[in-house]
Each structure stands twice: as C-alpha cells, then as structure tokens.
Amino acid sequence: MGLPEFDSSVGHSFGLEFDGIQIKSITEVNGLKMEQDVIEYKSNTAADGKYSIKKLPGRWKAGEVTLTRPLTDDNSFDKWIKDSQLGKMGDVRKGGAIVVYDYEGSAVKRYKVTNAWPKSLEVNTMKAGDTSVLTEKLVLTYERLEVDSA
C-alpha cells in the first residue's frame, strides 16, 4: 500500500532477507549508506577559454551497516559468522536486502546489498539482575547498496 502524498513512513520494524532466510526481529539499523567517489574534470572551454570544473560520478564505495536484534535462540547468523571466520568467502558473500516494514507488516522499502558478509558480532553488556533486554549487534560489510521500492 502506498503512502498518501506528503506523508512519510515510520519504520515500525526492520528485517533482513538473505538466501531465503528472513529475520524480522531487527530493532535497529545504523550506518546504512550509499556513496560513490566524485571525479572533478577540469578544463578550459573551447569557446572563450574560461576555466571550468565539471563533477562526474566515480566508483562506488563499499559500506558497513550495524543491525541490532534481541538475543533469541534463532541461530541463523551463527553458520554465516563461523564460515566468515574460517575464510570460506565463496559461501560467505551473500546478496540480500534490509527491509523496512510499516505498522501493518507490509514492506515499505528494501535496501539491496551486494556481496555482504559479517564483519563482527557484539552482545551488549550482561549484568546479573539487570532487567534490560539482551541484544546482539551484527556488523555487515557490503560492496554495493541499491534502493529498491517494496
């Protein structure tokens, strides 16, 4: 369902889709960025010889994104992380998408990542008697990011 004109979306939940695996319990996405180099072409104009600078798009830059989710018994990251640590890059590099869902659970937008693999995994501080939710943060590195409408 599209949004009415001039309305913006609220990200109620986020998900991760890789090779048929769907994880809908992502609570925070941080650092999702698409960037490319800028090439400055400097020249003099043919007509009057004035100095001009033209900016052109260059190479895509690789990026990193941090995904946070509550700690559960879901072990869908485990084999992926283990293969990454063992250097099995043929199995590790995956294409997929980070998905933004609306309040009804419908996909609003997809951010497709190419050749993503887990760089690090961090579990938040564990304290006896603490009542806060344990979370794990997975940092994915990727080679390219494309915005795809849902």
Short mmCIF file of C-alpha atoms in Angstrom, two decimals:
data_model
loop_
_atom_site.label_atom_id
_atom_site.label_comp_id
_atom_site.label_asym_id
_atom_site.label_seq_id
_atom_site.Cartn_x
_atom_site.Cartn_y
_atom_site.Cartn_z
CA MET A 1 0.00 0.00 0.00
CA GLY A 2 1.48 3.36 -1.00
CA LEU A 3 1.59 6.34 1.30
CA PRO A 4 -0.62 9.38 0.70
CA GLU A 5 1.17 12.33 -0.86
CA PHE A 6 3.40 14.28 1.57
CA ASP A 7 3.15 11.55 4.24
CA SER A 8 6.36 9.98 5.41
CA SER A 9 6.88 6.47 6.60
CA VAL A 10 7.53 5.36 10.14
CA GLY A 11 9.78 2.34 10.44
CA HIS A 12 7.89 0.13 12.87
CA SER A 13 10.13 -2.83 12.30
CA PHE A 14 13.01 -3.93 10.16
CA GLY A 15 14.03 -7.21 8.65
CA LEU A 16 16.85 -8.95 6.90
CA GLU A 17 16.42 -11.26 3.90
CA PHE A 18 19.37 -13.33 2.68
CA ASP A 19 19.22 -16.51 0.58
CA GLY A 20 15.67 -17.34 1.63
CA ILE A 21 16.32 -16.62 5.31
CA GLN A 22 14.06 -13.95 6.79
CA ILE A 23 14.78 -12.31 10.12
CA LYS A 24 12.04 -9.85 11.06
CA SER A 25 13.16 -9.08 14.60
CA ILE A 26 15.72 -6.37 13.76
CA THR A 27 15.15 -3.46 16.17
CA GLU A 28 17.78 -1.01 14.91
CA VAL A 29 19.62 -0.36 11.66
CA ASN A 30 22.58 2.00 11.83
CA GLY A 31 25.03 3.25 9.19
CA LEU A 32 23.18 2.18 6.06
CA LYS A 33 24.82 4.38 3.46
CA MET A 34 25.20 4.56 -0.30
CA GLU A 35 28.18 6.57 -1.51
CA GLN A 36 30.40 6.96 -4.54
CA ASP A 37 33.53 8.90 -5.41
CA VAL A 38 33.32 12.26 -7.18
CA ILE A 39 35.65 12.94 -10.08
CA GLU A 40 36.47 16.56 -10.87
CA TYR A 41 37.07 17.17 -14.56
CA LYS A 42 38.97 20.45 -15.00
CA SER A 43 39.26 22.10 -18.40
CA ASN A 44 39.09 25.31 -20.34
CA THR A 45 36.05 25.92 -22.51
CA ALA A 46 36.57 25.83 -26.27
CA ALA A 47 34.61 29.00 -26.99
CA ASP A 48 36.21 31.53 -24.65
CA GLY A 49 38.96 29.62 -22.81
CA LYS A 50 37.39 30.08 -19.37
CA TYR A 51 38.37 27.61 -16.67
CA SER A 52 35.57 25.18 -15.74
CA ILE A 53 35.10 22.29 -13.37
CA LYS A 54 32.64 19.53 -14.02
CA LYS A 55 31.84 16.89 -11.41
CA LEU A 56 31.31 13.33 -12.59
CA PRO A 57 30.26 10.16 -10.75
CA GLY A 58 33.11 7.81 -9.85
CA ARG A 59 33.44 4.37 -8.31
CA TRP A 60 31.02 3.05 -5.72
CA LYS A 61 32.32 2.89 -2.17
CA ALA A 62 31.86 -0.18 -0.04
CA GLY A 63 29.91 0.28 3.18
CA GLU A 64 29.03 -1.20 6.53
CA VAL A 65 25.75 -1.44 8.40
CA THR A 66 25.05 -2.41 12.00
CA LEU A 67 21.93 -4.47 12.71
CA THR A 68 20.65 -4.87 16.28
CA ARG A 69 18.21 -7.52 17.38
CA PRO A 70 17.08 -9.02 20.70
CA LEU A 71 19.06 -12.10 21.73
CA THR A 72 16.97 -15.19 20.90
CA ASP A 73 17.53 -18.86 20.20
CA ASP A 74 17.47 -18.09 16.45
CA ASN A 75 20.88 -19.18 15.18
CA SER A 76 20.58 -18.03 11.56
CA PHE A 77 23.67 -15.82 11.92
CA ASP A 78 25.85 -18.49 13.52
CA LYS A 79 26.92 -20.56 10.49
CA TRP A 80 27.38 -17.40 8.42
CA ILE A 81 29.68 -15.91 11.07
CA LYS A 82 31.59 -19.16 11.55
CA ASP A 83 32.19 -19.54 7.78
CA SER A 84 33.41 -15.94 7.69
CA GLN A 85 35.90 -16.61 10.48
CA LEU A 86 37.19 -19.66 8.60
CA GLY A 87 37.66 -17.60 5.43
CA LYS A 88 35.12 -19.50 3.29
CA MET A 89 34.36 -16.37 1.31
CA GLY A 90 32.68 -18.25 -1.55
CA ASP A 91 29.96 -19.31 0.90
CA VAL A 92 30.02 -16.14 2.98
CA ARG A 93 29.42 -13.33 0.47
CA LYS A 94 25.66 -13.05 0.05
CA GLY A 95 23.20 -10.77 -1.64
CA GLY A 96 20.04 -9.75 0.12
CA ALA A 97 18.04 -6.86 1.47
CA ILE A 98 17.37 -4.85 4.58
CA VAL A 99 13.61 -4.28 4.64
CA VAL A 100 11.59 -1.53 6.35
CA TYR A 101 8.07 -2.59 7.39
CA ASP A 102 5.09 -0.38 8.22
CA TYR A 103 2.73 -0.84 11.18
CA GLU A 104 0.72 -3.47 9.24
CA GLY A 105 3.83 -5.52 8.49
CA SER A 106 3.93 -4.63 4.80
CA ALA A 107 7.31 -3.87 3.23
CA VAL A 108 7.72 -0.14 2.61
CA LYS A 109 11.26 -0.11 1.20
CA ARG A 110 14.11 -2.51 0.51
CA TYR A 111 17.80 -1.70 0.58
CA LYS A 112 19.54 -4.34 -1.52
CA VAL A 113 23.13 -5.12 -0.56
CA THR A 114 25.60 -6.98 -2.75
CA ASN A 115 28.31 -9.34 -1.50
CA ALA A 116 27.58 -8.75 2.18
CA TRP A 117 29.31 -10.71 4.91
CA PRO A 118 29.51 -10.47 8.71
CA LYS A 119 32.43 -8.43 9.98
CA SER A 120 31.67 -8.61 13.69
CA LEU A 121 29.13 -9.69 16.27
CA GLU A 122 28.74 -8.00 19.65
CA VAL A 123 26.45 -8.87 22.56
CA ASN A 124 25.57 -5.97 24.85
CA THR A 125 26.69 -5.88 28.47
CA MET A 126 25.41 -8.75 30.61
CA LYS A 127 24.72 -7.98 34.27
CA ALA A 128 23.21 -10.31 36.82
CA GLY A 129 19.84 -8.97 37.96
CA ASP A 130 19.57 -6.47 35.09
CA THR A 131 16.11 -6.31 33.53
CA SER A 132 17.10 -4.86 30.15
CA VAL A 133 16.80 -6.95 27.00
CA LEU A 134 19.99 -8.60 25.80
CA THR A 135 20.79 -7.64 22.24
CA GLU A 136 23.30 -8.66 19.64
CA LYS A 137 24.79 -6.30 17.08
CA LEU A 138 25.87 -7.72 13.76
CA VAL A 139 28.08 -5.55 11.55
CA LEU A 140 27.79 -6.41 7.87
CA THR A 141 30.21 -5.13 5.29
CA TYR A 142 28.95 -4.90 1.72
CA GLU A 143 30.26 -3.92 -1.70
CA ARG A 144 27.24 -2.07 -3.03
CA LEU A 145 23.89 -0.72 -1.84
CA GLU A 146 20.87 -0.11 -4.05
CA VAL A 147 17.50 1.32 -3.05
CA ASP A 148 14.60 -0.80 -4.24
CA SER A 149 10.95 0.05 -3.76
CA ALA A 150 8.98 -2.62 -1.94
#
